[in-house]
Coordinates of C-alpha atoms in Angstrom, one line a residue:
M1 CA -129.4 14.9 -19.9
E2 CA -126.2 17.0 -19.8
S3 CA -126.9 20.6 -19.4
F4 CA -124.9 23.7 -20.5
P5 CA -124.4 27.0 -18.9
S6 CA -126.1 29.9 -19.7
P7 CA -124.1 32.1 -22.4
L8 CA -124.6 35.2 -21.1
P9 CA -123.0 34.6 -17.9
V10 CA -120.0 33.7 -19.5
L11 CA -120.5 36.3 -22.0
V12 CA -120.1 38.8 -19.4
K13 CA -117.4 37.1 -18.1
A14 CA -115.3 37.2 -21.0
I15 CA -115.6 40.7 -21.8
L16 CA -114.6 41.5 -18.0
H17 CA -112.2 39.3 -18.1
P18 CA -110.4 38.7 -21.4
R19 CA -107.6 36.8 -20.2
F20 CA -110.1 34.1 -19.9
L21 CA -111.5 34.4 -23.5
L22 CA -108.0 33.7 -24.7
Q23 CA -107.3 30.8 -22.7
G24 CA -110.6 29.6 -23.2
T25 CA -110.2 30.3 -27.0
F26 CA -106.7 28.3 -27.5
Q27 CA -108.1 25.7 -24.9
Y28 CA -110.7 25.0 -27.5
L29 CA -108.4 25.1 -30.8
M30 CA -106.1 22.3 -28.9
D31 CA -109.2 19.9 -28.0
W32 CA -110.2 20.3 -31.6
S33 CA -107.5 19.3 -33.1
Y34 CA -106.8 16.5 -31.0
T35 CA -109.8 15.0 -31.9
R36 CA -109.4 15.3 -36.0
Q37 CA -108.2 12.2 -38.4
W38 CA -105.2 14.2 -39.4
S39 CA -103.5 11.1 -41.1
T40 CA -106.3 10.1 -42.9
L41 CA -106.6 14.2 -44.2
W42 CA -102.7 14.1 -45.2
R43 CA -103.3 10.8 -47.1
V44 CA -106.2 12.9 -49.5
L45 CA -105.4 16.2 -49.4
P46 CA -102.1 16.2 -52.2
A47 CA -104.7 14.1 -54.5
A48 CA -107.7 16.9 -53.8
V49 CA -104.9 19.7 -54.6
I50 CA -104.3 18.0 -57.8
A51 CA -107.7 17.1 -58.9
V52 CA -108.3 20.9 -58.3
I53 CA -105.3 21.9 -60.4
M54 CA -106.0 19.4 -63.0
I55 CA -109.4 20.7 -63.0
A56 CA -108.6 24.0 -62.9
L57 CA -105.8 23.6 -65.9
I58 CA -108.4 22.0 -68.2
S59 CA -111.0 24.3 -67.6
L60 CA -108.8 27.1 -68.5
G61 CA -108.2 24.8 -71.5
N62 CA -111.3 25.0 -72.4
Y63 CA -111.5 28.5 -72.7
Q64 CA -108.5 29.1 -74.9
S65 CA -107.9 28.5 -78.4
R66 CA -105.3 26.1 -80.2
A67 CA -103.3 29.1 -81.7
E68 CA -103.2 30.4 -78.3
L69 CA -102.1 27.0 -76.1
A70 CA -99.6 26.6 -79.6
S71 CA -98.3 30.8 -78.8
H72 CA -98.2 29.2 -74.9
Y73 CA -95.7 26.6 -75.8
L74 CA -93.9 28.5 -78.4
K75 CA -92.7 30.8 -75.0
L76 CA -92.1 28.4 -72.6
A77 CA -89.8 26.9 -75.6
S78 CA -88.3 30.1 -76.6
E79 CA -86.8 29.9 -72.6
E80 CA -85.4 26.6 -73.8
V81 CA -83.4 27.8 -76.8
E82 CA -79.9 29.3 -76.4
G83 CA -79.8 32.5 -77.9
F84 CA -83.1 32.8 -79.1
S85 CA -84.2 36.4 -79.5
D86 CA -87.2 38.2 -80.8
G87 CA -85.5 37.7 -84.9
L88 CA -84.6 33.9 -83.8
V89 CA -81.4 34.3 -85.0
S90 CA -78.6 36.5 -84.3
D91 CA -75.9 38.0 -86.5
G92 CA -72.8 38.5 -84.8
A93 CA -70.9 39.7 -87.6
A94 CA -72.8 42.5 -87.8
A95 CA -69.7 44.9 -85.6
A96 CA -66.6 42.7 -86.8
S97 CA -64.3 45.5 -88.7
V98 CA -63.6 45.7 -92.2
A99 CA -60.1 46.5 -93.5
A100 CA -58.9 47.5 -97.5
S101 CA -61.3 46.9 -100.3
Q102 CA -59.9 43.7 -102.5
P103 CA -60.9 44.6 -106.6
T104 CA -61.6 41.6 -108.3
V105 CA -58.8 39.5 -110.6
D106 CA -60.1 41.7 -113.7
E107 CA -60.4 44.6 -112.3
A108 CA -57.5 44.8 -111.1
Q109 CA -55.9 43.3 -114.3
N110 CA -57.5 46.4 -116.2
Q111 CA -57.0 49.2 -113.4
P112 CA -54.1 51.8 -114.0
A113 CA -51.1 51.3 -111.7
G114 CA -51.6 53.7 -108.7
T115 CA -55.7 54.3 -109.0
E116 CA -56.8 51.6 -106.3
D117 CA -58.4 53.1 -103.4
A118 CA -57.9 51.7 -99.9
S119 CA -61.6 51.3 -98.7
A120 CA -64.2 49.3 -97.0
E121 CA -63.7 45.1 -98.0
K122 CA -66.6 44.0 -99.9
A123 CA -68.6 41.5 -98.0
M124 CA -68.1 38.3 -100.6
T125 CA -64.4 38.5 -99.6
D126 CA -65.0 37.3 -96.3
R127 CA -68.2 35.7 -96.4
D128 CA -67.1 32.3 -95.4
E129 CA -66.9 34.3 -91.6
L130 CA -70.0 34.8 -91.7
L131 CA -71.4 33.7 -88.7
M132 CA -75.0 32.7 -88.3
E133 CA -75.8 31.7 -84.9
Q134 CA -77.9 28.5 -84.6
A135 CA -80.0 28.0 -81.7
S136 CA -79.9 25.1 -79.4
V137 CA -82.8 23.3 -78.5
S138 CA -83.1 21.5 -75.1
D139 CA -84.9 18.2 -75.0
Y140 CA -87.7 19.7 -72.8
G141 CA -87.4 22.5 -75.7
Q142 CA -88.0 19.9 -78.5
M143 CA -91.3 18.2 -76.5
L144 CA -92.7 21.7 -76.4
L145 CA -92.1 22.3 -80.2
R146 CA -93.4 19.0 -81.3
R147 CA -96.8 20.1 -79.2
V148 CA -96.8 23.1 -80.9
L149 CA -96.7 21.6 -83.9
Q150 CA -99.2 19.0 -83.0
L151 CA -101.7 21.8 -82.0
Q152 CA -100.8 24.3 -85.1
D153 CA -98.9 22.3 -87.7
S154 CA -98.4 25.6 -89.6
N155 CA -96.6 27.4 -87.1
Q156 CA -93.1 28.5 -88.6
R157 CA -91.6 29.7 -85.9
A158 CA -91.8 26.2 -84.7
K159 CA -91.1 25.0 -87.6
Y160 CA -88.0 27.1 -88.2
L161 CA -86.9 26.1 -84.7
V162 CA -87.4 22.4 -85.7
A163 CA -84.9 22.1 -89.1
V164 CA -82.3 24.4 -87.1
E165 CA -81.8 21.2 -84.4
M166 CA -81.9 19.1 -87.1
A167 CA -78.8 20.7 -88.9
N168 CA -77.5 20.9 -85.8
G169 CA -78.1 17.6 -85.1
G170 CA -76.6 16.9 -88.8
R171 CA -80.0 16.0 -90.7
L172 CA -78.7 18.7 -93.2
G173 CA -80.9 17.8 -96.0
Q174 CA -84.1 17.4 -93.8
A175 CA -83.3 20.7 -92.6
R176 CA -83.1 22.5 -95.7
S177 CA -85.6 20.6 -97.1
M178 CA -87.7 21.8 -94.3
M179 CA -85.9 25.5 -94.9
R180 CA -87.3 25.4 -98.4
H181 CA -90.9 24.7 -97.5
L182 CA -91.0 27.5 -95.4
A183 CA -89.0 29.7 -97.9
P184 CA -89.8 28.5 -101.5
A185 CA -87.3 29.4 -103.6
G186 CA -88.7 32.6 -105.7
D187 CA -91.3 33.4 -103.4
Q188 CA -91.7 35.6 -100.1
G189 CA -91.6 32.7 -97.3
F190 CA -90.4 32.9 -93.7
A191 CA -87.6 35.7 -93.3
P192 CA -85.5 33.9 -91.1
A193 CA -86.1 30.5 -92.9
H194 CA -84.7 32.6 -96.1
A195 CA -81.6 34.0 -94.1
W196 CA -81.3 30.5 -93.1
L197 CA -81.2 29.3 -96.7
A198 CA -78.8 32.0 -98.1
V199 CA -76.1 31.3 -95.3
D200 CA -76.3 28.0 -95.7
F201 CA -75.7 28.5 -99.4
L202 CA -72.9 31.1 -99.0
N203 CA -70.9 29.2 -96.5
Q204 CA -70.3 25.8 -99.3
G205 CA -67.7 27.8 -100.7
D206 CA -67.1 29.9 -103.6
R207 CA -68.9 28.4 -106.7
V208 CA -69.7 29.4 -110.5
L209 CA -73.4 30.5 -110.3
D210 CA -76.1 29.0 -113.1
P211 CA -78.8 32.0 -113.5
Q212 CA -81.4 29.4 -111.8
Q213 CA -79.1 29.3 -108.1
S214 CA -78.4 33.1 -108.3
S215 CA -81.9 34.1 -108.9
S216 CA -82.8 32.2 -105.7
L217 CA -79.9 33.4 -104.4
L218 CA -81.2 36.7 -104.9
N219 CA -84.6 36.3 -103.5
D220 CA -83.5 34.3 -100.2
L221 CA -81.4 37.3 -99.5
A222 CA -84.2 40.2 -100.4
V223 CA -86.8 39.0 -98.2
A224 CA -83.8 37.9 -95.6
T225 CA -82.9 41.3 -95.5
S226 CA -86.0 42.9 -94.9
W227 CA -86.6 41.4 -91.6
S228 CA -84.7 43.4 -88.7
G229 CA -83.1 40.3 -87.7
S230 CA -80.6 39.7 -90.9
G231 CA -77.9 41.8 -89.6
A232 CA -75.1 43.6 -91.3
R233 CA -73.3 41.2 -93.0
L234 CA -76.0 39.3 -94.8
T235 CA -77.2 43.0 -96.6
G236 CA -73.9 43.6 -97.0
I237 CA -73.2 39.9 -99.3
Y238 CA -77.0 41.1 -100.7
A239 CA -75.9 44.4 -101.9
S240 CA -72.4 42.9 -103.3
L241 CA -74.3 40.0 -105.4
L242 CA -76.5 43.0 -107.0
E243 CA -74.0 44.7 -108.1
K244 CA -72.2 42.1 -109.3
S245 CA -75.1 41.1 -111.1
G246 CA -75.6 44.4 -113.2
Q247 CA -77.6 46.0 -110.6
V248 CA -75.7 48.7 -109.0
G249 CA -78.4 51.4 -108.3
E250 CA -80.6 48.3 -106.1
A251 CA -77.6 47.4 -104.6
L252 CA -76.9 51.5 -103.1
T253 CA -80.3 51.9 -102.2
V254 CA -79.7 48.9 -100.4
L255 CA -77.2 50.0 -98.7
S256 CA -78.7 53.8 -98.2
E257 CA -81.9 52.3 -96.3
A258 CA -79.5 50.0 -94.0
A259 CA -76.6 52.2 -93.3
A260 CA -78.5 54.1 -90.6
S261 CA -77.4 51.7 -88.1
S262 CA -74.3 50.3 -89.5
D263 CA -70.8 51.7 -89.7
Y264 CA -69.8 49.0 -92.0
L265 CA -72.9 49.3 -94.1
R266 CA -71.5 53.5 -94.3
L267 CA -68.3 52.1 -95.4
M268 CA -69.5 49.8 -98.1
L269 CA -71.9 52.0 -99.4
A270 CA -69.3 55.2 -99.2
D271 CA -66.6 52.4 -101.2
M272 CA -69.2 51.4 -103.8
A273 CA -71.0 54.7 -105.1
K274 CA -67.1 56.2 -105.2
R275 CA -66.2 52.4 -107.5
H276 CA -69.5 53.3 -109.3
G277 CA -68.8 57.0 -109.8
R278 CA -71.9 58.3 -107.8
I279 CA -70.0 61.1 -106.7
K280 CA -72.6 62.8 -104.7
T281 CA -73.8 59.9 -102.8
Y282 CA -70.1 59.3 -102.3
A283 CA -69.6 62.7 -100.8
D284 CA -72.7 62.8 -98.4
I285 CA -72.0 59.4 -96.6
T286 CA -68.7 60.3 -96.1
S287 CA -69.3 63.6 -95.2
V288 CA -72.4 62.1 -92.1
S289 CA -70.4 59.7 -91.3
K290 CA -66.9 61.3 -90.5
Q291 CA -68.5 64.3 -88.7
K292 CA -70.6 61.6 -86.4
L293 CA -67.5 59.6 -85.4
E294 CA -65.5 62.9 -85.1
A295 CA -68.3 64.2 -82.5
K296 CA -68.2 61.0 -80.7
I297 CA -65.1 60.9 -79.9
R298 CA -65.0 64.6 -79.2
G299 CA -67.6 63.8 -76.6
G300 CA -65.5 61.7 -74.4
E301 CA -67.4 58.1 -76.1
R302 CA -64.5 56.9 -78.3
T303 CA -64.2 53.6 -78.5
V304 CA -61.3 51.4 -81.1
E305 CA -63.9 50.9 -83.3
D306 CA -64.4 54.7 -83.9
Y307 CA -61.3 55.1 -84.8
I308 CA -60.7 51.8 -86.8
S309 CA -64.0 53.5 -89.0
L310 CA -62.5 56.7 -89.1
A311 CA -59.6 55.7 -90.4
Q312 CA -61.2 54.0 -93.1
F313 CA -63.0 56.5 -94.6
F314 CA -59.7 58.6 -94.1
L315 CA -58.5 55.8 -96.5
L316 CA -61.1 55.8 -99.0
D317 CA -61.1 59.6 -98.9
G318 CA -57.1 59.2 -100.0
D319 CA -56.0 60.7 -96.8
A320 CA -53.4 58.3 -95.7
E321 CA -51.9 61.3 -92.9
K322 CA -55.3 61.2 -91.0
A323 CA -55.6 57.3 -91.4
H324 CA -52.6 57.0 -89.5
Q325 CA -53.3 59.5 -86.9
A326 CA -56.8 57.8 -86.4
L327 CA -54.8 54.4 -86.2
E328 CA -52.5 55.9 -83.7
R329 CA -54.9 56.9 -81.6
A330 CA -56.7 53.6 -81.6
L331 CA -53.2 51.6 -81.0
A332 CA -52.6 54.3 -77.4
L333 CA -56.6 52.2 -76.4
D334 CA -55.8 48.4 -77.7
P335 CA -52.6 47.7 -79.2
N336 CA -53.4 44.1 -79.2
R337 CA -55.7 45.0 -81.6
P338 CA -55.3 42.3 -84.8
E339 CA -56.8 44.6 -87.5
L340 CA -54.9 47.8 -86.2
K341 CA -51.4 45.9 -88.2
R342 CA -53.7 45.6 -91.5
L343 CA -55.1 49.3 -91.4
R344 CA -51.8 50.5 -90.4
S345 CA -50.2 48.5 -93.4
E346 CA -52.7 49.9 -95.7
A347 CA -51.9 53.7 -95.4
Y348 CA -48.5 53.1 -95.9
R349 CA -49.5 51.2 -99.6
L350 CA -52.2 54.1 -99.8
Q351 CA -49.0 56.6 -99.7
Y352 CA -47.2 54.3 -102.0
L353 CA -49.8 54.8 -104.7
S354 CA -49.6 58.2 -104.3
S355 CA -45.9 58.8 -104.7
M356 CA -46.4 57.0 -107.7
Q357 CA -45.7 58.9 -110.9
V358 CA -44.4 58.9 -114.6
K359 CA -41.3 60.6 -115.4
D360 CA -39.2 61.0 -118.7
G361 CA -41.3 57.2 -119.5
Q362 CA -39.8 56.0 -116.5
L363 CA -42.0 54.6 -113.7
Q364 CA -41.0 56.4 -110.3
A365 CA -42.5 55.5 -106.7
R366 CA -41.3 55.7 -103.2
L367 CA -40.6 51.5 -103.0
G368 CA -39.7 52.4 -99.1
L369 CA -43.2 52.5 -98.3
L370 CA -44.0 49.3 -99.2
D371 CA -40.9 48.1 -97.1
A372 CA -42.9 49.8 -94.2
A373 CA -46.2 48.2 -94.6
L374 CA -44.5 44.9 -94.7
R375 CA -42.7 45.7 -91.5
V376 CA -46.3 46.5 -90.1
D377 CA -48.1 43.7 -91.8
P378 CA -46.3 41.3 -93.3
S379 CA -48.7 39.3 -94.5
N380 CA -50.2 41.9 -96.4
P381 CA -51.7 40.1 -99.8
K382 CA -52.2 43.9 -101.0
V383 CA -48.8 45.0 -100.6
G384 CA -47.8 41.4 -102.8
E385 CA -50.2 42.2 -105.7
E386 CA -48.6 45.9 -106.3
I387 CA -45.1 44.1 -105.7
A388 CA -46.0 41.7 -109.0
K389 CA -47.7 44.1 -110.6
L390 CA -44.0 46.1 -110.3
Q391 CA -43.0 42.9 -111.8
A392 CA -44.9 42.3 -114.1
M393 CA -44.3 46.2 -115.4
G394 CA -40.7 44.7 -115.6
Q395 CA -39.5 47.1 -112.7
A396 CA -36.9 46.8 -110.9
T397 CA -38.0 45.4 -106.9
S398 CA -34.9 45.1 -103.5
N399 CA -34.3 42.2 -102.6
S400 CA -36.3 42.3 -99.4
L401 CA -40.0 43.1 -101.7
E402 CA -38.8 39.8 -103.4
Q403 CA -38.9 37.8 -101.0
A404 CA -42.0 39.3 -99.0
L405 CA -43.9 37.8 -102.1
Q406 CA -42.0 34.7 -102.3
R407 CA -42.9 34.4 -98.7
Q408 CA -46.8 35.2 -99.3
V409 CA -46.5 33.1 -101.7
G410 CA -45.1 30.0 -100.1
N411 CA -47.4 30.6 -97.4
G412 CA -50.3 30.7 -99.8
E413 CA -51.1 34.2 -99.0
A414 CA -50.5 35.5 -102.2
T415 CA -54.2 36.7 -104.1
A416 CA -55.7 35.5 -106.8
V417 CA -54.4 39.0 -108.8
A418 CA -51.1 38.5 -107.3
H419 CA -50.6 35.2 -109.5
M420 CA -52.5 37.0 -112.1
F421 CA -48.9 39.5 -112.6
L422 CA -46.7 36.7 -112.1
A423 CA -47.7 34.6 -114.3
E424 CA -47.5 37.7 -116.5
R425 CA -44.2 38.5 -115.7
K426 CA -43.5 35.1 -117.0
L427 CA -44.8 35.1 -120.0
R428 CA -43.4 38.6 -120.7
N429 CA -40.1 36.7 -120.4
G430 CA -41.5 34.0 -122.5
E431 CA -41.6 31.7 -119.8
I432 CA -45.2 30.1 -120.7
A433 CA -44.6 26.6 -118.9
L434 CA -43.9 28.7 -116.0
A435 CA -46.7 31.1 -116.0
V436 CA -49.2 28.2 -115.9
P437 CA -48.8 26.9 -112.3
H438 CA -50.0 30.7 -111.4
L439 CA -52.8 30.7 -114.0
K440 CA -54.5 27.9 -112.3
I441 CA -53.8 29.4 -108.8
A442 CA -55.7 32.0 -109.9
L443 CA -58.7 30.7 -111.6
Q444 CA -58.9 28.4 -108.3
Q445 CA -58.8 30.8 -106.1
A446 CA -61.1 33.1 -108.5
P447 CA -63.0 30.3 -110.9
G448 CA -65.9 33.6 -112.1
S449 CA -62.4 35.2 -113.8
P450 CA -62.9 35.4 -117.5
T451 CA -59.0 37.2 -117.3
A452 CA -57.9 34.1 -115.3
Q453 CA -59.8 31.8 -118.1
N454 CA -58.6 33.5 -121.0
N455 CA -55.2 33.7 -120.2
L456 CA -55.1 29.9 -118.9
A457 CA -56.3 28.8 -121.8
L458 CA -54.2 30.3 -123.9
A459 CA -50.9 29.4 -121.4
L460 CA -52.4 25.5 -121.9
A461 CA -52.6 25.6 -126.1
L462 CA -49.5 26.9 -126.2
T463 CA -47.4 24.9 -124.3
D464 CA -49.1 20.9 -123.7
P465 CA -50.8 20.3 -127.2
S466 CA -52.9 17.2 -124.6
Q467 CA -54.6 19.7 -123.0
L468 CA -56.5 21.6 -126.1
E469 CA -60.1 20.7 -125.1
Q470 CA -60.0 22.1 -122.1
A471 CA -58.2 25.4 -123.2
M472 CA -61.1 25.4 -126.0
Q473 CA -63.9 25.2 -122.9
L474 CA -61.7 27.7 -120.7
S475 CA -61.9 30.0 -123.8
Q476 CA -65.0 30.2 -124.3
L477 CA -66.1 30.1 -120.7
A478 CA -64.4 33.2 -120.7
I479 CA -66.3 34.8 -123.7
S480 CA -69.8 33.9 -122.2
N481 CA -68.4 35.2 -119.0
A482 CA -67.1 38.8 -120.9
P483 CA -69.0 38.5 -124.2
G484 CA -68.1 41.1 -126.4
N485 CA -64.1 41.2 -125.6
A486 CA -62.1 41.0 -128.7
E487 CA -59.1 39.9 -126.6
Y488 CA -60.8 37.4 -125.5
I489 CA -62.3 35.7 -129.3
D490 CA -58.4 36.2 -130.5
T491 CA -57.1 33.2 -128.0
L492 CA -60.3 31.5 -129.2
G493 CA -59.1 32.0 -132.3
Q494 CA -55.5 31.1 -131.8
I495 CA -56.6 27.9 -130.2
R496 CA -58.4 27.1 -132.6
E497 CA -55.5 27.8 -135.1
I498 CA -53.3 25.6 -133.2
S499 CA -55.7 22.8 -133.3
G500 CA -55.6 22.9 -136.9
D501 CA -59.4 24.6 -137.5
L502 CA -57.9 28.0 -139.5
T503 CA -61.6 28.2 -140.7
G504 CA -62.6 28.5 -137.2
A505 CA -59.5 30.9 -136.4
I506 CA -60.2 33.4 -139.1
E507 CA -63.8 33.8 -138.0
C508 CA -62.6 34.6 -134.0
Y509 CA -60.4 37.3 -136.1
Q510 CA -62.6 38.5 -138.4
Q511 CA -65.2 38.8 -135.2
A512 CA -62.8 40.7 -133.1
I513 CA -62.3 43.2 -136.1
R514 CA -65.9 43.7 -136.3
L515 CA -65.8 44.9 -132.6
D516 CA -62.5 46.6 -132.9
K517 CA -61.8 47.8 -136.4
D518 CA -58.7 49.3 -135.3
R519 CA -57.6 46.3 -133.4
I520 CA -53.7 45.3 -135.2
Q521 CA -53.1 42.3 -133.4
S522 CA -56.4 41.0 -135.0
R523 CA -55.7 41.7 -138.2
Q524 CA -51.9 40.5 -138.3
M525 CA -53.2 37.2 -137.4
L526 CA -56.0 37.2 -139.7
A527 CA -53.3 38.1 -142.3
K528 CA -51.1 34.9 -141.1
A529 CA -54.6 32.6 -140.9
F530 CA -54.9 33.8 -144.1
R531 CA -51.6 33.1 -145.8
E532 CA -52.1 29.8 -144.1
M533 CA -55.2 29.1 -145.9
G534 CA -53.3 30.0 -149.2
L535 CA -55.0 33.6 -149.8
E536 CA -52.6 35.7 -150.5
E537 CA -54.2 39.0 -151.5
E538 CA -56.7 38.6 -148.7
A539 CA -53.1 38.8 -146.0
D540 CA -51.9 41.6 -148.2
L541 CA -55.2 43.3 -148.0
Q542 CA -54.9 42.8 -144.0
L543 CA -51.6 44.2 -144.2
Q544 CA -52.4 47.3 -145.7
I545 CA -55.0 48.3 -143.4
I546 CA -52.8 47.7 -140.5
D547 CA -49.9 50.2 -142.4
S548 CA -53.1 53.0 -142.9
I549 CA -54.3 52.6 -139.2
Q550 CA -51.0 53.2 -137.7
Q551 CA -50.3 56.0 -139.9
E552 CA -53.6 57.7 -139.0
K553 CA -52.5 56.7 -135.2
Q554 CA -49.1 58.9 -135.3
K555 CA -50.9 61.4 -137.7
S556 CA -53.3 61.4 -134.8
S557 CA -49.9 61.7 -132.0
V558 CA -48.5 64.2 -133.6
Q559 CA -51.5 66.5 -133.6
A560 CA -51.9 65.7 -129.9
E561 CA -48.6 66.6 -129.4
Q562 CA -48.9 70.6 -131.5
V563 CA -52.1 71.1 -129.7
E564 CA -49.8 70.5 -126.1
K565 CA -47.1 72.5 -126.7
T566 CA -49.5 75.4 -128.3
T567 CA -51.4 74.9 -125.0
N568 CA -48.6 75.2 -122.8

């Protein structure tokens, strides 16, 4: 039998000679490594490690609920989605600058010359520029999302992203159906889905909304704007739709609650408050906004956007001179900024409007300011509107202004308002047939305008008997869009008279007179219709009433002149 040395002497030797301890330890490890079967170990080790990891994962999974696992997979999927954030959807439009406001066709037609204000652009005029960036999901992200839905079919965020990916892939019908399931019409659902549906609807272009569509869209926007990721532009559109539906108070509330974080919304709030006579709201928001911007500029943190916003508030206040100063400073920072041209042009236009006055019965204005506005921005459609308005009023314009308007019309830059004024000019000159193309373009650009509907209806009836049915439909549509408008009811009466329906025409004229007893035009047409039906006494009675109304108006005018002379 082999004998081993006593451990005590070996221990004493190791203590007295440490070098031998190290040498022995090293030799032991070398001998041990040479005697192991490493090839077998390396073949087994990877499988063993994988098995251990799988057992660990399975054990971990057993301790996690399906909801926790779904949340984990959704977090991983979030990292695979481009542009994914807490809000899921980003709205890059909130920082976009705003230009001058554009009143509706009917507002511009009814507004006295010189009363328009350059102010924040209404969100509805540029809704086709609304950008809601859709998330792009990688293949791995789609696999994770499918796993999420397997674990938790009710996970709204996952369903939302799957629907977004469907839309990106061209399957819009399926995407809309899935989004509507997440965001029920007329109810409160997943806010990002409501936002997606609202933007999808708005991006389908201008249309006249029926009551059900309008209600559904307003509900989508109401829910969407309660979500922090909706963005300023969507809030602005919601406020504009509320205003359009007559809910001005609600619109101002929406803007007031969201305006703190956005110059765009503050400007929109000020504009809306001013247009609806909310003087205190207007004064408060403009004062606070200008003070903040001026303080920021004095502190050295000025940007081009700050000067642009400040200029827009000055334009809204009617202070074109200060607006020019702010814009000059903005130009010094960035002379190539495109919106600066439009704002400078608007400042000149505002100065032109301020220069308008009536002297000895004649309208006087500094037309050179319109030329200046066009030199800065030849494509400014608001300047084109002013030129067209002057022509409609029978005022002479320079050749340069006339040519500028023709260029805008030729380039498709003229607005519905400009075409309405151009049509009015043709109508004044008795060129009814030449007014029809302008009225058609105006109605195409502003399909919901009752003024465009009414004027085109009458022009078609007077120029083309084959279009009487369309004229009748347009006239009735104008009345339904603006009930209680005596002029529109008169138009329907004229069309009925042209079509040979004298009884229907008389009914319309009488209805217009009930709305306005002193309306001479309605009584004149009623007298004519009575005479054509052989009702001479009724026709003479209307003429007598007209004489009485005219005498009363003349008497009131004389009394007003006497009062004015006495006061002076």
